[in-house]
Each structure stands twice: as structure tokens, then as C-alpha cells.
PDB file of C-alpha atoms and ligand atoms in Angstrom:
ATOM      1  CA  UNK G   1      31.679  -0.696 -19.765  1.00  0.00           C
ATOM      2  CA  UNK G   2      32.703  -4.305 -19.430  1.00  0.00           C
ATOM      3  CA  UNK G   3      30.118  -6.707 -18.078  1.00  0.00           C
ATOM      4  CA  UNK G   4      31.379  -8.026 -14.732  1.00  0.00           C
ATOM      5  CA  UNK G   5      28.261  -8.456 -12.586  1.00  0.00           C
ATOM      6  CA  UNK G   6      24.522  -8.952 -12.999  1.00  0.00           C
ATOM      7  CA  UNK G   7      22.206  -7.862 -10.191  1.00  0.00           C
ATOM      8  CA  UNK G   8      18.724  -9.339 -10.093  1.00  0.00           C
ATOM      9  CA  UNK G   9      15.673  -7.965  -8.347  1.00  0.00           C
ATOM     10  CA  UNK G  10      13.753 -10.824  -6.695  1.00  0.00           C
ATOM     11  CA  UNK G  11      10.004 -10.135  -6.664  1.00  0.00           C
ATOM     12  CA  UNK G  12       8.734 -10.039 -10.244  1.00  0.00           C
ATOM     13  CA  UNK G  13      12.044 -11.085 -11.807  1.00  0.00           C
ATOM     14  CA  UNK G  14      13.040 -14.427 -10.248  1.00  0.00           C
ATOM     15  CA  UNK G  15       9.641 -15.214  -8.730  1.00  0.00           C
ATOM     16  CA  UNK G  16       6.108 -13.831  -8.897  1.00  0.00           C
ATOM     17  CA  UNK G  17       5.351 -12.854  -5.305  1.00  0.00           C
ATOM     18  CA  UNK G  18       3.214  -9.847  -6.347  1.00  0.00           C
ATOM     19  CA  UNK G  19       0.131 -12.070  -6.236  1.00  0.00           C
ATOM     20  CA  UNK G  20       0.829 -13.006  -2.603  1.00  0.00           C
ATOM     21  CA  UNK G  21       1.548  -9.394  -1.613  1.00  0.00           C
ATOM     22  CA  UNK G  22      -1.783  -8.491  -3.236  1.00  0.00           C
ATOM     23  CA  UNK G  23      -3.763 -11.141  -1.357  1.00  0.00           C
ATOM     24  CA  UNK G  24      -2.249 -10.075   1.964  1.00  0.00           C
ATOM     25  CA  UNK G  25      -2.758  -6.332   1.371  1.00  0.00           C
ATOM     26  CA  UNK G  26      -6.295  -7.076   0.142  1.00  0.00           C
ATOM     27  CA  UNK G  27      -7.106  -8.756   3.453  1.00  0.00           C
ATOM     28  CA  UNK G  28      -5.916  -5.669   5.318  1.00  0.00           C
ATOM     29  CA  UNK G  29      -7.838  -3.245   3.097  1.00  0.00           C
ATOM     30  CA  UNK G  30     -11.037  -5.238   3.546  1.00  0.00           C
ATOM     31  CA  UNK G  31     -10.512  -4.959   7.290  1.00  0.00           C
ATOM     32  CA  UNK G  32      -9.907  -1.193   7.021  1.00  0.00           C
ATOM     33  CA  UNK G  33     -12.772  -0.670   4.569  1.00  0.00           C
ATOM     34  CA  UNK G  34     -10.482   0.648   1.821  1.00  0.00           C
ATOM     35  CA  UNK G  35     -11.209  -0.069  -1.846  1.00  0.00           C
ATOM     36  CA  UNK G  36      -8.067  -1.660  -3.251  1.00  0.00           C
ATOM     37  CA  UNK G  37      -7.727  -3.501  -6.563  1.00  0.00           C
ATOM     38  CA  UNK G  38      -5.049  -5.183  -8.680  1.00  0.00           C
ATOM     39  CA  UNK G  39      -4.365  -1.942 -10.522  1.00  0.00           C
ATOM     40  CA  UNK G  40      -3.559  -0.215  -7.224  1.00  0.00           C
ATOM     41  CA  UNK G  41      -1.280  -3.165  -6.431  1.00  0.00           C
ATOM     42  CA  UNK G  42       0.905  -2.216  -9.428  1.00  0.00           C
ATOM     43  CA  UNK G  43       1.932   0.910  -7.512  1.00  0.00           C
ATOM     44  CA  UNK G  44       3.358  -1.243  -4.732  1.00  0.00           C
ATOM     45  CA  UNK G  45       5.868  -3.132  -6.896  1.00  0.00           C
ATOM     46  CA  UNK G  46       9.425  -2.547  -5.720  1.00  0.00           C
ATOM     47  CA  UNK G  47       8.171  -0.303  -2.932  1.00  0.00           C
ATOM     48  CA  UNK G  48       9.101  -1.127   0.692  1.00  0.00           C
ATOM     49  CA  UNK G  49       6.519  -2.544   3.132  1.00  0.00           C
ATOM     50  CA  UNK G  50       5.947   0.708   5.020  1.00  0.00           C
ATOM     51  CA  UNK G  51       5.865   2.840   1.873  1.00  0.00           C
ATOM     52  CA  UNK G  52       3.312   0.366   0.447  1.00  0.00           C
ATOM     53  CA  UNK G  53       1.109   0.825   3.519  1.00  0.00           C
ATOM     54  CA  UNK G  54       1.373   4.597   3.122  1.00  0.00           C
ATOM     55  CA  UNK G  55       0.169   4.332  -0.503  1.00  0.00           C
ATOM     56  CA  UNK G  56      -2.768   2.163   0.577  1.00  0.00           C
ATOM     57  CA  UNK G  57      -3.744   4.564   3.360  1.00  0.00           C
ATOM     58  CA  UNK G  58      -3.514   7.436   0.886  1.00  0.00           C
ATOM     59  CA  UNK G  59      -5.846   5.567  -1.512  1.00  0.00           C
ATOM     60  CA  UNK G  60      -8.333   5.105   1.345  1.00  0.00           C
ATOM     61  CA  UNK G  61      -7.753   8.627   2.710  1.00  0.00           C
ATOM     62  CA  UNK G  62      -7.007   7.103   6.099  1.00  0.00           C
ATOM     63  CA  UNK G  63      -4.564   8.586   8.628  1.00  0.00           C
ATOM     64  CA  UNK G  64      -3.025   6.426  11.329  1.00  0.00           C
ATOM     65  CA  UNK G  65      -0.371   6.980  13.977  1.00  0.00           C
ATOM     66  CA  UNK G  66       3.004   5.231  13.680  1.00  0.00           C
ATOM     67  CA  UNK G  67       2.137   2.576  16.255  1.00  0.00           C
ATOM     68  CA  UNK G  68      -1.010   1.515  14.391  1.00  0.00           C
ATOM     69  CA  UNK G  69       0.894   1.526  11.115  1.00  0.00           C
ATOM     70  CA  UNK G  70       3.550  -0.814  12.538  1.00  0.00           C
ATOM     71  CA  UNK G  71       0.794  -3.084  13.817  1.00  0.00           C
ATOM     72  CA  UNK G  72      -0.974  -3.278  10.450  1.00  0.00           C
ATOM     73  CA  UNK G  73       2.278  -3.774   8.516  1.00  0.00           C
ATOM     74  CA  UNK G  74       3.146  -6.666  10.839  1.00  0.00           C
ATOM     75  CA  UNK G  75      -0.308  -8.149  10.376  1.00  0.00           C
ATOM     76  CA  UNK G  76      -0.027  -7.941   6.595  1.00  0.00           C
ATOM     77  CA  UNK G  77       3.385  -9.593   6.736  1.00  0.00           C
ATOM     78  CA  UNK G  78       2.032 -12.528   8.765  1.00  0.00           C
ATOM     79  CA  UNK G  79      -0.648 -13.121   6.112  1.00  0.00           C
ATOM     80  CA  UNK G  80       1.974 -12.789   3.372  1.00  0.00           C
ATOM     81  CA  UNK G  81       4.212 -15.312   5.146  1.00  0.00           C
ATOM     82  CA  UNK G  82       1.351 -17.830   5.160  1.00  0.00           C
ATOM     83  CA  UNK G  83       1.667 -17.896   1.350  1.00  0.00           C
ATOM     84  CA  UNK G  84       5.469 -17.645   1.185  1.00  0.00           C
ATOM     85  CA  UNK G  85       6.004 -20.599   3.525  1.00  0.00           C
ATOM     86  CA  UNK G  86       4.095 -22.773   1.041  1.00  0.00           C
ATOM     87  CA  UNK G  87       6.185 -21.759  -2.003  1.00  0.00           C
ATOM     88  CA  UNK G  88       8.064 -24.437  -3.956  1.00  0.00           C
ATOM     89  CA  UNK G  89      11.024 -24.403  -6.411  1.00  0.00           C
ATOM     90  CA  UNK G  90       8.660 -24.776  -9.383  1.00  0.00           C
ATOM     91  CA  UNK G  91       7.646 -21.138  -8.802  1.00  0.00           C
ATOM     92  CA  UNK G  92      11.054 -19.921 -10.033  1.00  0.00           C
ATOM     93  CA  UNK G  93      10.229 -17.945 -13.189  1.00  0.00           C
ATOM     94  CA  UNK G  94      11.220 -19.473 -16.570  1.00  0.00           C
ATOM     95  CA  UNK G  95      14.746 -18.772 -17.801  1.00  0.00           C
ATOM     96  CA  UNK G  96      16.103 -17.577 -14.421  1.00  0.00           C
ATOM     97  CA  UNK G  97      18.249 -20.589 -13.589  1.00  0.00           C
ATOM     98  CA  UNK G  98      19.474 -20.991 -17.188  1.00  0.00           C
ATOM     99  CA  UNK G  99      20.586 -17.352 -17.466  1.00  0.00           C
ATOM    100  CA  UNK G 100      22.252 -17.315 -14.044  1.00  0.00           C
ATOM    101  CA  UNK G 101      24.193 -20.489 -14.720  1.00  0.00           C
ATOM    102  CA  UNK G 102      25.286 -19.164 -18.131  1.00  0.00           C
ATOM    103  CA  UNK G 103      26.545 -15.951 -16.490  1.00  0.00           C
ATOM    104  CA  UNK G 104      28.407 -17.832 -13.771  1.00  0.00           C
ATOM    105  CA  UNK G 105      30.074 -20.126 -16.323  1.00  0.00           C
ATOM    106  CA  UNK G 106      31.302 -17.015 -18.118  1.00  0.00           C
ATOM    107  CA  UNK G 107      32.878 -15.725 -14.873  1.00  0.00           C
ATOM    108  CA  UNK G 108      30.290 -12.975 -14.364  1.00  0.00           C
ATOM    109  CA  UNK G 109      29.248 -12.361 -10.756  1.00  0.00           C
ATOM    110  CA  UNK G 110      25.562 -12.701  -9.907  1.00  0.00           C
ATOM    111  CA  UNK G 111      23.948 -10.817  -7.048  1.00  0.00           C
ATOM    112  CA  UNK G 112      20.493 -10.148  -5.721  1.00  0.00           C
ATOM    113  CA  UNK G 113      19.186  -6.626  -5.005  1.00  0.00           C
ATOM    114  CA  UNK G 114      15.752  -6.632  -3.380  1.00  0.00           C
ATOM    115  CA  UNK G 115      13.784  -4.382  -1.031  1.00  0.00           C
ATOM    116  CA  UNK G 116      12.227  -7.405   0.647  1.00  0.00           C
ATOM    117  CA  UNK G 117      13.020  -8.275   4.244  1.00  0.00           C
ATOM    118  CA  UNK G 118      11.636 -11.750   3.461  1.00  0.00           C
ATOM    119  CA  UNK G 119      14.363 -12.467   0.880  1.00  0.00           C
ATOM    120  CA  UNK G 120      16.147 -15.186   2.952  1.00  0.00           C
ATOM    121  CA  UNK G 121      12.920 -17.163   3.443  1.00  0.00           C
ATOM    122  CA  UNK G 122      11.901 -16.861  -0.222  1.00  0.00           C
ATOM    123  CA  UNK G 123      15.342 -18.020  -1.429  1.00  0.00           C
ATOM    124  CA  UNK G 124      15.188 -20.947   0.984  1.00  0.00           C
ATOM    125  CA  UNK G 125      11.695 -21.982  -0.150  1.00  0.00           C
ATOM    126  CA  UNK G 126      12.858 -21.839  -3.775  1.00  0.00           C
ATOM    127  CA  UNK G 127      15.970 -23.872  -2.933  1.00  0.00           C
ATOM    128  CA  UNK G 128      18.324 -21.199  -4.308  1.00  0.00           C
ATOM    129  CA  UNK G 129      19.869 -19.793  -1.115  1.00  0.00           C
ATOM    130  CA  UNK G 130      23.365 -20.662  -2.395  1.00  0.00           C
ATOM    131  CA  UNK G 131      22.858 -19.512  -5.996  1.00  0.00           C
ATOM    132  CA  UNK G 132      23.950 -15.884  -5.673  1.00  0.00           C
ATOM    133  CA  UNK G 133      27.470 -14.609  -5.001  1.00  0.00           C
ATOM    134  CA  UNK G 134      25.934 -11.858  -2.856  1.00  0.00           C
ATOM    135  CA  UNK G 135      22.535 -10.878  -1.504  1.00  0.00           C
ATOM    136  CA  UNK G 136      21.645  -7.244  -0.751  1.00  0.00           C
ATOM    137  CA  UNK G 137      18.110  -7.047   0.614  1.00  0.00           C
ATOM    138  CA  UNK G 138      15.760  -5.085   2.865  1.00  0.00           C
ATOM    139  CA  UNK G 139      17.624  -6.416   5.903  1.00  0.00           C
ATOM    140  CA  UNK G 140      20.916  -4.762   4.963  1.00  0.00           C
ATOM    141  CA  UNK G 141      19.818  -1.497   3.372  1.00  0.00           C
ATOM    142  CA  UNK G 142      17.608   1.257   4.731  1.00  0.00           C
ATOM    143  CA  UNK G 143      16.894   3.454   1.734  1.00  0.00           C
ATOM    144  CA  UNK G 144      14.110   2.262  -0.551  1.00  0.00           C
ATOM    145  CA  UNK G 145      14.302   2.204  -4.368  1.00  0.00           C
ATOM    146  CA  UNK G 146      14.527   4.553  -6.341  1.00  0.00           C
ATOM    147  CA  UNK G 147      17.481   5.235  -4.051  1.00  0.00           C
ATOM    148  CA  UNK G 148      20.432   3.293  -5.528  1.00  0.00           C
ATOM    149  CA  UNK G 149      21.620   1.975  -2.129  1.00  0.00           C
ATOM    150  CA  UNK G 150      20.549  -1.655  -2.603  1.00  0.00           C
ATOM    151  CA  UNK G 151      22.257  -1.984  -6.015  1.00  0.00           C
ATOM    152  CA  UNK G 152      25.387  -0.143  -4.868  1.00  0.00           C
ATOM    153  CA  UNK G 153      25.568  -2.471  -1.881  1.00  0.00           C
ATOM    154  CA  UNK G 154      25.213  -5.557  -4.127  1.00  0.00           C
ATOM    155  CA  UNK G 155      27.982  -4.251  -6.419  1.00  0.00           C
ATOM    156  CA  UNK G 156      30.221  -3.600  -3.430  1.00  0.00           C
ATOM    157  CA  UNK G 157      29.613  -7.113  -2.087  1.00  0.00           C
ATOM    158  CA  UNK G 158      30.840  -8.692  -5.338  1.00  0.00           C
ATOM    159  CA  UNK G 159      33.641  -6.132  -5.731  1.00  0.00           C
ATOM    160  CA  UNK G 160      32.514  -4.696  -9.067  1.00  0.00           C
ATOM    161  CA  UNK G 161      32.269  -1.011 -10.059  1.00  0.00           C
ATOM    162  CA  UNK G 162      28.673   0.224 -10.692  1.00  0.00           C
ATOM    163  CA  UNK G 163      29.429   0.989 -14.350  1.00  0.00           C
ATOM    164  CA  UNK G 164      30.296  -2.684 -14.927  1.00  0.00           C
ATOM    165  CA  UNK G 165      26.970  -3.928 -13.529  1.00  0.00           C
ATOM    166  CA  UNK G 166      23.702  -4.796 -15.245  1.00  0.00           C
ATOM    167  CA  UNK G 167      20.443  -4.736 -13.270  1.00  0.00           C
ATOM    168  CA  UNK G 168      17.329  -6.781 -14.084  1.00  0.00           C
ATOM    169  CA  UNK G 169      14.221  -5.035 -12.726  1.00  0.00           C
ATOM    170  CA  UNK G 170      10.439  -5.263 -13.130  1.00  0.00           C
ATOM    171  CA  UNK G 171       9.420  -2.167 -11.136  1.00  0.00           C
ATOM    172  CA  UNK G 172       9.541   1.488 -12.146  1.00  0.00           C
ATOM    173  CA  UNK G 173      11.167   2.445  -8.823  1.00  0.00           C
ATOM    174  CA  UNK G 174      13.760  -0.293  -9.377  1.00  0.00           C
ATOM    175  CA  UNK G 175      14.639   0.871 -12.889  1.00  0.00           C
ATOM    176  CA  UNK G 176      15.156   4.384 -11.500  1.00  0.00           C
ATOM    177  CA  UNK G 177      17.317   2.966  -8.697  1.00  0.00           C
ATOM    178  CA  UNK G 178      19.534   1.162 -11.234  1.00  0.00           C
ATOM    179  CA  UNK G 179      19.919   4.318 -13.335  1.00  0.00           C
ATOM    180  CA  UNK G 180      20.650   6.347 -10.200  1.00  0.00           C
ATOM    181  CA  UNK G 181      23.442   3.860  -9.450  1.00  0.00           C
ATOM    182  CA  UNK G 182      24.859   4.456 -12.949  1.00  0.00           C
ATOM    183  CA  UNK G 183      24.155   0.859 -13.997  1.00  0.00           C
ATOM    184  CA  UNK G 184      22.837  -0.593 -17.246  1.00  0.00           C
ATOM    185  CA  UNK G 185      19.215  -1.665 -16.764  1.00  0.00           C
ATOM    186  CA  UNK G 186      17.202  -4.415 -18.426  1.00  0.00           C
ATOM    187  CA  UNK G 187      13.499  -3.974 -17.667  1.00  0.00           C
ATOM    188  CA  UNK G 188      11.439  -7.115 -17.131  1.00  0.00           C
ATOM    189  CA  UNK G 189       7.857  -6.543 -18.225  1.00  0.00           C
ATOM    190  CA  UNK G 190       6.271  -4.084 -20.623  1.00  0.00           C
ATOM    191  CA  UNK G 191       8.132  -1.560 -22.801  1.00  0.00           C
ATOM    192  CA  UNK G 192       5.178   0.793 -22.408  1.00  0.00           C
ATOM    193  CA  UNK G 193       5.642   0.939 -18.640  1.00  0.00           C
ATOM    194  CA  UNK G 194       9.402   0.597 -18.138  1.00  0.00           C
ATOM    195  CA  UNK G 195      10.225   3.406 -20.551  1.00  0.00           C
ATOM    196  CA  UNK G 196      13.460   4.447 -18.827  1.00  0.00           C
ATOM    197  CA  UNK G 197      15.124   1.025 -18.946  1.00  0.00           C
ATOM    198  CA  UNK G 198      17.902   0.616 -21.543  1.00  0.00           C
ATOM    199  CA  UNK G 199      16.094  -2.416 -22.972  1.00  0.00           C
ATOM    200  CA  UNK G 200      12.972  -4.367 -21.997  1.00  0.00           C
ATOM    201  CA  UNK G 201      12.158  -8.082 -22.273  1.00  0.00           C
ATOM    202  CA  UNK G 202       9.042  -9.876 -21.042  1.00  0.00           C
ATOM    203  CA  UNK G 203      11.005 -12.320 -18.882  1.00  0.00           C
ATOM    204  CA  UNK G 204      14.436 -13.826 -18.235  1.00  0.00           C
ATOM    205  CA  UNK G 205      13.578 -16.620 -20.707  1.00  0.00           C
ATOM    206  CA  UNK G 206      13.817 -13.964 -23.447  1.00  0.00           C
ATOM    207  CA  UNK G 207      17.452 -13.109 -22.861  1.00  0.00           C
ATOM    208  CA  UNK G 208      20.821 -14.850 -22.800  1.00  0.00           C
ATOM    209  CA  UNK G 209      24.442 -13.711 -22.506  1.00  0.00           C
ATOM    210  CA  UNK G 210      24.957 -13.337 -26.267  1.00  0.00           C
ATOM    211  CA  UNK G 211      21.849 -11.141 -26.592  1.00  0.00           C
ATOM    212  CA  UNK G 212      22.818  -9.131 -23.513  1.00  0.00           C
ATOM    213  CA  UNK G 213      26.271  -8.355 -24.924  1.00  0.00           C
ATOM    214  CA  UNK G 214      24.680  -7.301 -28.233  1.00  0.00           C
ATOM    215  CA  UNK G 215      22.205  -4.956 -26.495  1.00  0.00           C
ATOM    216  CA  UNK G 216      24.993  -3.340 -24.478  1.00  0.00           C
ATOM    217  CA  UNK G 217      27.177  -2.548 -27.496  1.00  0.00           C
TER     218      UNK G 217
HETATM  219  C1  G6P S 301       9.632  -6.013  -3.129  1.00  0.00           C
HETATM  220  C2  G6P S 301       8.209  -6.058  -3.662  1.00  0.00           C
HETATM  221  C3  G6P S 301       7.330  -5.065  -2.933  1.00  0.00           C
HETATM  222  C4  G6P S 301       7.430  -5.263  -1.424  1.00  0.00           C
HETATM  223  C5  G6P S 301       8.885  -5.106  -0.974  1.00  0.00           C
HETATM  224  C6  G6P S 301       9.064  -5.336   0.514  1.00  0.00           C
HETATM  225  O1  G6P S 301      10.256  -4.890  -3.591  1.00  0.00           O
HETATM  226  O2  G6P S 301       8.186  -5.776  -5.048  1.00  0.00           O
HETATM  227  O3  G6P S 301       5.998  -5.216  -3.369  1.00  0.00           O
HETATM  228  O4  G6P S 301       6.616  -4.347  -0.728  1.00  0.00           O
HETATM  229  O5  G6P S 301       9.675  -6.052  -1.690  1.00  0.00           O
HETATM  230  O6  G6P S 301       8.799  -6.678   0.802  1.00  0.00           O
HETATM  231  P1  G6P S 301       8.708  -7.313   2.253  1.00  0.00           P
HETATM  232  O7  G6P S 301       8.795  -8.791   1.963  1.00  0.00           O
HETATM  233  O8  G6P S 301       9.886  -6.823   3.032  1.00  0.00           O
HETATM  234  O9  G6P S 301       7.420  -6.901   2.840  1.00  0.00           O
HETATM  235 MG1   MG S 302      10.402  -6.414  -8.332  1.00  0.00          MG
END
């Protein structure tokens, strides 16, 4: 492969929104009388809003009809937005801007591949809405990770073949999605958890273009 594009997941890679998702889901679970803790929240990383609600209902052994589920998902999102609207650029995770600008200077395309329907608002709050060459998010794709749709769409948008793309992902479902797309995957987080990734670093501040090229050899 030749490195032509890098596709970044948003939540957990560029910014830590997991804590806000947790607080909003927690509010809902308190209301529904479901025991839900931070460990359970790990299962929701990279998973779409509705699939997250299904996991929570399964934890609480609660069954709801579709209408109620839509209502609760909307409620959770309103609480989540209360946090997101207050985000500032200093919440961009260390190393993100440095790596992205290094890649762009080297002529490598940078794209975003996220399940979140709130991607446009988050990028705006962080002041990076113009940073990426392409944005594939929950508003343009319908199949959730581990389906490769979101990464394939991002690759298509920047006009690069999947085998020439590298994905940066913090979630298990996201790593699987990258592999399903036939892309090289750098896991962001713990080696013990992201066992299928080609290589794992703790954050984007631990990698640069030279290191990336070495890993991919
Ligand atoms: C990301 C997060 C998930 C979240 C999903 C949908 O993948 O890691 O925790 O459920 O986006 O986010 P949304 O903002 O559309 O509710
Ligand atoms: Mg993520």
C-alpha cells in the first residue's frame, strides 16, 4: 500500500465526548431505574445512538416499543447537547492538530469517519469545521460500525482506494469496521483491548508521519 489518506474517528480520537455521552445516558438510566456504570459505558463506544439505547435496555432487562425508544433517544440527545454546546477548542485531544497538519503538508488527505449525527456541531464548537478534506458521519451513512460503510464513504469522498487508507480508531467496533474496509488500522487506547488493530498507541500525541510509515512497512 501507499499512504494516501488518513481517516480519523471523532469521539475518543480527536475529542473525549465519551464522558458527556455517559452523563446523558446516566440521566436516562436513573429515570428508567436501570443500573448503569462507567464500565457499561465502554460498550457504547463507537456504537450508534439507537444501538446504544438497545444495549442499555438489555442491561436493565427493559423492553420498549419503537415510539418510546425514539422518545428516550431524543431525550438523551438533548441532555448530551447541553454539554456539547459548551465545548471549547481546548478540548481537542493532544497531538491531533499537529499530526493532521503534518499529514496535510505531506499531501496526504485527511478525512473524518464517525457514527455521530452531532459531528457538525462538535467540529464547529472545536473550531475545526474546515480542517478535514471530507467528513463522513452519522448523517450520511446508515450502517453502524463494524460495517465498513462510514470509512468506505470517507475514502470515496477523498478519492482514495481503501487499501491506501489508514484509520485511527478508539472503539472495538471501529477497528473491526476499518479491517472490514480493508484499511490499515491504528488503535487509539489500550493494546489489551484493541487487539485486532495493526498497531496501538495511547493517543495521537504518540504518533507522527515518520513513525506511521515505519509501522506500515
Ligand atoms: C460515536 C460515539 C458513540 C455514540 C455515536 C453516536 O461513535 O463513540 O458513543 O453513540 O457516536 O453519536 P450521536 O452523537 O449521533 O448520538
Ligand atoms: Mg470513537
